[in-house]
Coordinates of C-alpha atoms in Angstrom, one line a residue:
X278 CA 1.2 34.0 -51.7
X279 CA 0.1 30.4 -50.9
X280 CA 3.2 30.0 -48.7
X281 CA 2.5 33.2 -46.8
X282 CA -1.1 31.9 -46.2
X283 CA 0.2 28.6 -44.8
X284 CA 2.6 30.5 -42.5
X285 CA -0.3 32.6 -41.2
X286 CA -2.4 29.6 -40.5
X287 CA 0.5 27.9 -38.7
X288 CA 1.0 31.0 -36.6
X289 CA -2.7 31.2 -35.8
X290 CA -2.6 27.5 -34.8
X291 CA 0.3 28.1 -32.4
X292 CA -1.4 31.1 -30.9
X293 CA -4.6 29.1 -30.4
X294 CA -2.6 26.3 -28.7
X295 CA -1.1 28.8 -26.2
X296 CA -4.5 30.4 -25.5
X297 CA -6.1 27.2 -24.2
X298 CA -5.0 25.0 -21.3
X299 CA -3.0 21.9 -22.3
X300 CA -2.0 20.6 -18.9
X301 CA -4.2 20.7 -15.8
X302 CA -3.9 19.7 -12.2
X303 CA -7.3 18.8 -10.8
X304 CA -7.9 19.1 -7.1
X305 CA -11.5 17.7 -7.2
X306 CA -13.0 14.4 -8.3
X307 CA -16.0 16.2 -9.8
X308 CA -13.8 18.5 -11.9
X309 CA -11.7 15.6 -13.1
X310 CA -14.9 13.9 -14.1
X311 CA -16.1 16.9 -16.1
X312 CA -12.8 17.4 -17.8
X313 CA -12.8 13.7 -18.8
X314 CA -16.3 13.8 -20.1
X315 CA -15.3 16.8 -22.3
X316 CA -12.6 14.6 -23.8
X317 CA -9.5 15.9 -22.0
X318 CA -8.7 13.2 -19.5
X319 CA -5.1 12.9 -20.9
X320 CA -4.6 16.6 -20.2
X321 CA -4.9 16.0 -16.4
X322 CA -1.3 15.7 -15.3
X323 CA -2.0 15.4 -11.6
X324 CA -5.0 14.6 -9.4
X325 CA -6.4 13.9 -6.0
X326 CA -6.3 10.4 -4.4
X327 CA -10.1 10.4 -4.6
X328 CA -10.4 11.0 -8.4
X329 CA -12.1 8.2 -10.3
X330 CA -10.8 9.6 -13.6
X331 CA -7.2 10.2 -14.9
X332 CA -6.0 7.4 -12.7
X333 CA -2.6 7.2 -14.5
X334 CA -1.8 10.8 -13.4
X335 CA 0.2 11.2 -10.2
X336 CA -1.5 12.3 -6.9
X337 CA -0.7 15.7 -5.5
X338 CA -3.2 15.7 -2.6
X339 CA -6.4 17.7 -2.3
X340 CA -7.1 21.4 -2.5
X341 CA -7.0 21.5 1.3
X342 CA -3.6 19.7 1.5
X343 CA -2.0 20.3 -1.9
X344 CA 1.6 19.4 -2.5
X345 CA 2.6 22.8 -3.9
X346 CA 6.2 21.8 -4.6
X347 CA 5.1 18.8 -6.7
X348 CA 2.6 21.0 -8.6
X349 CA 5.3 23.6 -9.2
X350 CA 7.6 20.9 -10.6
X351 CA 4.9 19.7 -13.1
X352 CA 4.6 23.3 -14.5
X353 CA 0.8 23.0 -15.3
X354 CA -1.0 25.5 -17.5
X355 CA -3.8 25.6 -14.9
X356 CA -4.8 24.2 -11.5
X357 CA -8.6 23.8 -11.1
X358 CA -10.2 24.2 -7.6
X359 CA -13.6 23.9 -6.2
X360 CA -14.8 27.2 -4.8
X361 CA -15.6 25.9 -1.4
X362 CA -12.1 24.2 -0.9
X363 CA -9.7 26.8 -2.3
X364 CA -8.7 28.3 1.2
X365 CA -4.9 28.9 1.5
X366 CA -4.2 27.0 -1.7
X367 CA -5.3 29.8 -4.0
X368 CA -3.1 32.2 -2.0
X369 CA -0.1 29.9 -2.3
X370 CA -0.7 29.4 -6.0
X371 CA -1.0 33.1 -6.6
X372 CA 2.3 33.8 -4.7
X373 CA 4.0 31.2 -7.0
X374 CA 2.4 32.7 -10.1
X375 CA 0.7 29.4 -10.9
X376 CA -2.5 30.1 -12.8
X377 CA -5.7 28.6 -11.3
X378 CA -9.4 28.6 -11.8
X379 CA -11.9 28.3 -9.0
X380 CA -15.3 26.8 -9.9
X381 CA -18.5 26.5 -7.8
X382 CA -20.0 23.0 -7.6
X383 CA -23.0 23.2 -5.3
X384 CA -26.2 23.3 -7.4
X385 CA -27.1 21.6 -10.7
X386 CA -26.8 25.0 -12.4
X387 CA -23.3 25.3 -10.9
X388 CA -22.3 22.0 -12.5
X389 CA -23.6 23.0 -15.9
X390 CA -21.9 26.4 -15.6
X391 CA -18.6 24.7 -14.6
X392 CA -18.9 22.4 -17.6
X393 CA -19.3 25.3 -19.9
X394 CA -16.4 27.2 -18.4
X395 CA -14.1 24.2 -18.6
X396 CA -15.1 23.6 -22.2
X397 CA -14.0 27.2 -23.0
X398 CA -10.7 26.7 -21.1
X399 CA -10.0 23.8 -23.4
X400 CA -11.2 25.6 -26.5
X401 CA -14.2 23.4 -27.3
X402 CA -18.0 23.9 -27.5
X403 CA -19.5 22.1 -24.5
X404 CA -23.2 22.4 -25.6
X405 CA -23.5 18.8 -26.8
X406 CA -22.3 17.5 -23.5
X407 CA -24.6 19.8 -21.6
X408 CA -27.6 18.9 -23.7
X409 CA -26.9 15.2 -23.1
X410 CA -27.1 15.6 -19.3
X411 CA -29.9 18.2 -19.3
X412 CA -32.1 15.8 -21.3
X413 CA -31.0 12.6 -19.5
X414 CA -34.5 11.0 -19.4
X415 CA -37.5 10.7 -17.2
X416 CA -38.2 8.9 -13.9
X417 CA -40.8 6.2 -13.8
X418 CA -41.8 7.6 -10.4
X419 CA -43.6 10.9 -9.8
X420 CA -42.5 11.6 -6.3
X421 CA -39.9 10.4 -3.7
X422 CA -37.1 11.0 -1.3
X423 CA -33.4 10.7 -1.8
X424 CA -31.7 9.0 1.2
X425 CA -28.0 9.5 1.8
X426 CA -27.2 7.6 5.0
X427 CA -28.6 7.4 8.5
X428 CA -28.8 5.0 11.4
X429 CA -30.0 1.6 10.1
X430 CA -33.5 0.9 11.2
X431 CA -33.8 4.2 13.2
X432 CA -33.4 7.3 11.1
X433 CA -32.5 8.5 7.6
X434 CA -30.7 11.5 6.3
X435 CA -32.7 13.0 3.4
X436 CA -31.7 15.4 0.6
X437 CA -33.6 18.6 1.1
X438 CA -35.4 20.6 -1.6
X439 CA -32.4 22.9 -2.3
X440 CA -29.8 20.2 -2.7
X441 CA -28.1 19.0 -5.8
X442 CA -29.7 15.6 -5.6
X443 CA -33.2 17.1 -5.3
X444 CA -32.5 19.2 -8.4
X445 CA -31.6 16.1 -10.3
X446 CA -34.8 14.2 -9.5
X447 CA -36.8 17.4 -10.3
X448 CA -35.0 17.5 -13.7
X449 CA -36.1 13.8 -14.2
X450 CA -39.8 14.8 -13.5
X451 CA -40.0 13.8 -9.8
X452 CA -41.2 15.8 -6.8
X453 CA -39.0 15.8 -3.7
X454 CA -41.2 15.2 -0.7
X455 CA -38.5 16.3 1.8
X456 CA -39.9 18.8 4.4
X457 CA -36.6 20.7 4.6
X458 CA -34.3 22.7 2.3
X459 CA -31.1 21.1 3.6
X460 CA -30.3 17.6 5.0
X461 CA -32.9 16.6 7.7
X462 CA -32.5 13.4 9.7
X463 CA -36.0 11.9 9.8
X464 CA -37.5 9.2 12.1
X465 CA -39.7 6.4 10.9
X466 CA -42.9 8.1 11.9
X467 CA -42.1 11.2 9.8
X468 CA -41.1 9.1 6.8
X469 CA -44.4 7.1 7.0
X470 CA -46.4 10.4 7.1
X471 CA -44.7 11.6 3.9
X472 CA -45.1 8.6 1.6
X473 CA -47.9 6.7 -0.1
X474 CA -48.0 3.8 -2.5
X475 CA -46.7 5.9 -5.4
X476 CA -43.6 7.2 -3.5
X477 CA -40.1 5.8 -3.9
X478 CA -37.1 6.2 -1.6
X479 CA -33.8 6.3 -3.5
X480 CA -31.2 4.8 -1.2
X481 CA -27.9 6.3 -2.4
X482 CA -24.6 4.7 -1.2
X483 CA -21.1 4.5 -2.5
X484 CA -20.6 0.8 -1.7
X485 CA -23.1 -2.2 -1.6
X486 CA -22.2 -3.1 2.0
X487 CA -23.6 0.2 3.1
X488 CA -27.2 -0.6 2.0
X489 CA -29.7 -1.2 4.7
X490 CA -30.7 -4.8 5.1
X491 CA -34.3 -6.0 4.5
X492 CA -34.8 -6.4 8.2
X493 CA -33.7 -2.8 8.8
X494 CA -36.3 -1.6 6.3
X495 CA -39.0 -4.0 7.8
X496 CA -38.5 -2.4 11.2
X497 CA -38.2 1.1 10.0
X498 CA -40.8 1.4 7.2
X499 CA -42.3 -2.0 6.0
X500 CA -44.4 -0.3 3.3
X501 CA -41.7 1.8 1.8
X502 CA -40.7 1.2 -1.8
X503 CA -36.9 1.4 -1.8
X504 CA -34.7 1.5 -4.9
X505 CA -30.9 1.2 -4.3
X506 CA -28.3 3.3 -6.1
X507 CA -24.7 2.1 -5.6
X508 CA -22.0 4.2 -7.0
X509 CA -18.7 5.8 -5.9
X510 CA -19.7 8.8 -8.1
X511 CA -22.7 9.5 -5.9
X512 CA -20.3 10.9 -3.3
X513 CA -19.9 14.2 -5.0
X514 CA -21.9 16.6 -7.3
X515 CA -20.9 15.8 -10.9
X516 CA -22.3 15.0 -14.3
X517 CA -22.1 11.2 -14.0
X518 CA -24.4 11.0 -11.1
X519 CA -27.1 12.6 -13.2
X520 CA -26.8 9.8 -15.7
X521 CA -26.7 7.1 -13.0
X522 CA -29.8 8.5 -11.2
X523 CA -31.6 8.7 -14.5
X524 CA -30.8 5.1 -15.3
X525 CA -31.8 3.8 -11.9
X526 CA -35.1 5.8 -11.6
X527 CA -36.2 5.0 -15.2
X528 CA -35.7 1.2 -14.6
X529 CA -36.5 1.0 -10.9
X530 CA -33.3 -0.7 -9.9
X531 CA -29.6 -0.6 -10.6
X532 CA -26.0 0.0 -9.7
X533 CA -23.1 1.9 -11.1

């Protein structure tokens, strides 16, 4: 009787193993990041050249230019795609009978939903991970603007009220003062009209060399309180940037 029970447990274990993805090809830095945070970085057997995680895995291009032959040779259990980049790739994968999952990564809720779905794909409960990022702290500032580029000393591109970055600072207790829903380019006069002494501008860049110089800010907005955020992970909507923005806005300065 005991032997039969052990056989049943072994069979159940083998069935469970086959139900969940064991090997994954990731075509998105954000998806690689989420998979790694969930504890399955080693399960990524191929990635894009832009992924900051699973760096030991071979590169197979991006979702827009995926090396299908190489993917086929790797025999993955699953290929993960971003919904806005799947294009012809999903059609080719379907023709070759390669299983794939397309995940939306636009809003903060999308990121949380994708995390939950990926956790299910790997057969784990992702609630602890989600709780960590949903309760990632509070900003020391009450209002501000998130700057993502521009022409030094002349204009800035600001994250609008319906962007991923805006949703992060709102989660951290800040109000986004952007006058637009999307990505407006604002001149100095407009910026000055939006801010006061309690406003912070979060200058988000992927490398330190891209930060505006002090003279740029002096000519553009001498009274602006600017806090830099330097991180390669700021280039895409993922979980890590939530943590990074939380750390920077709670301390008032910082880098990745």
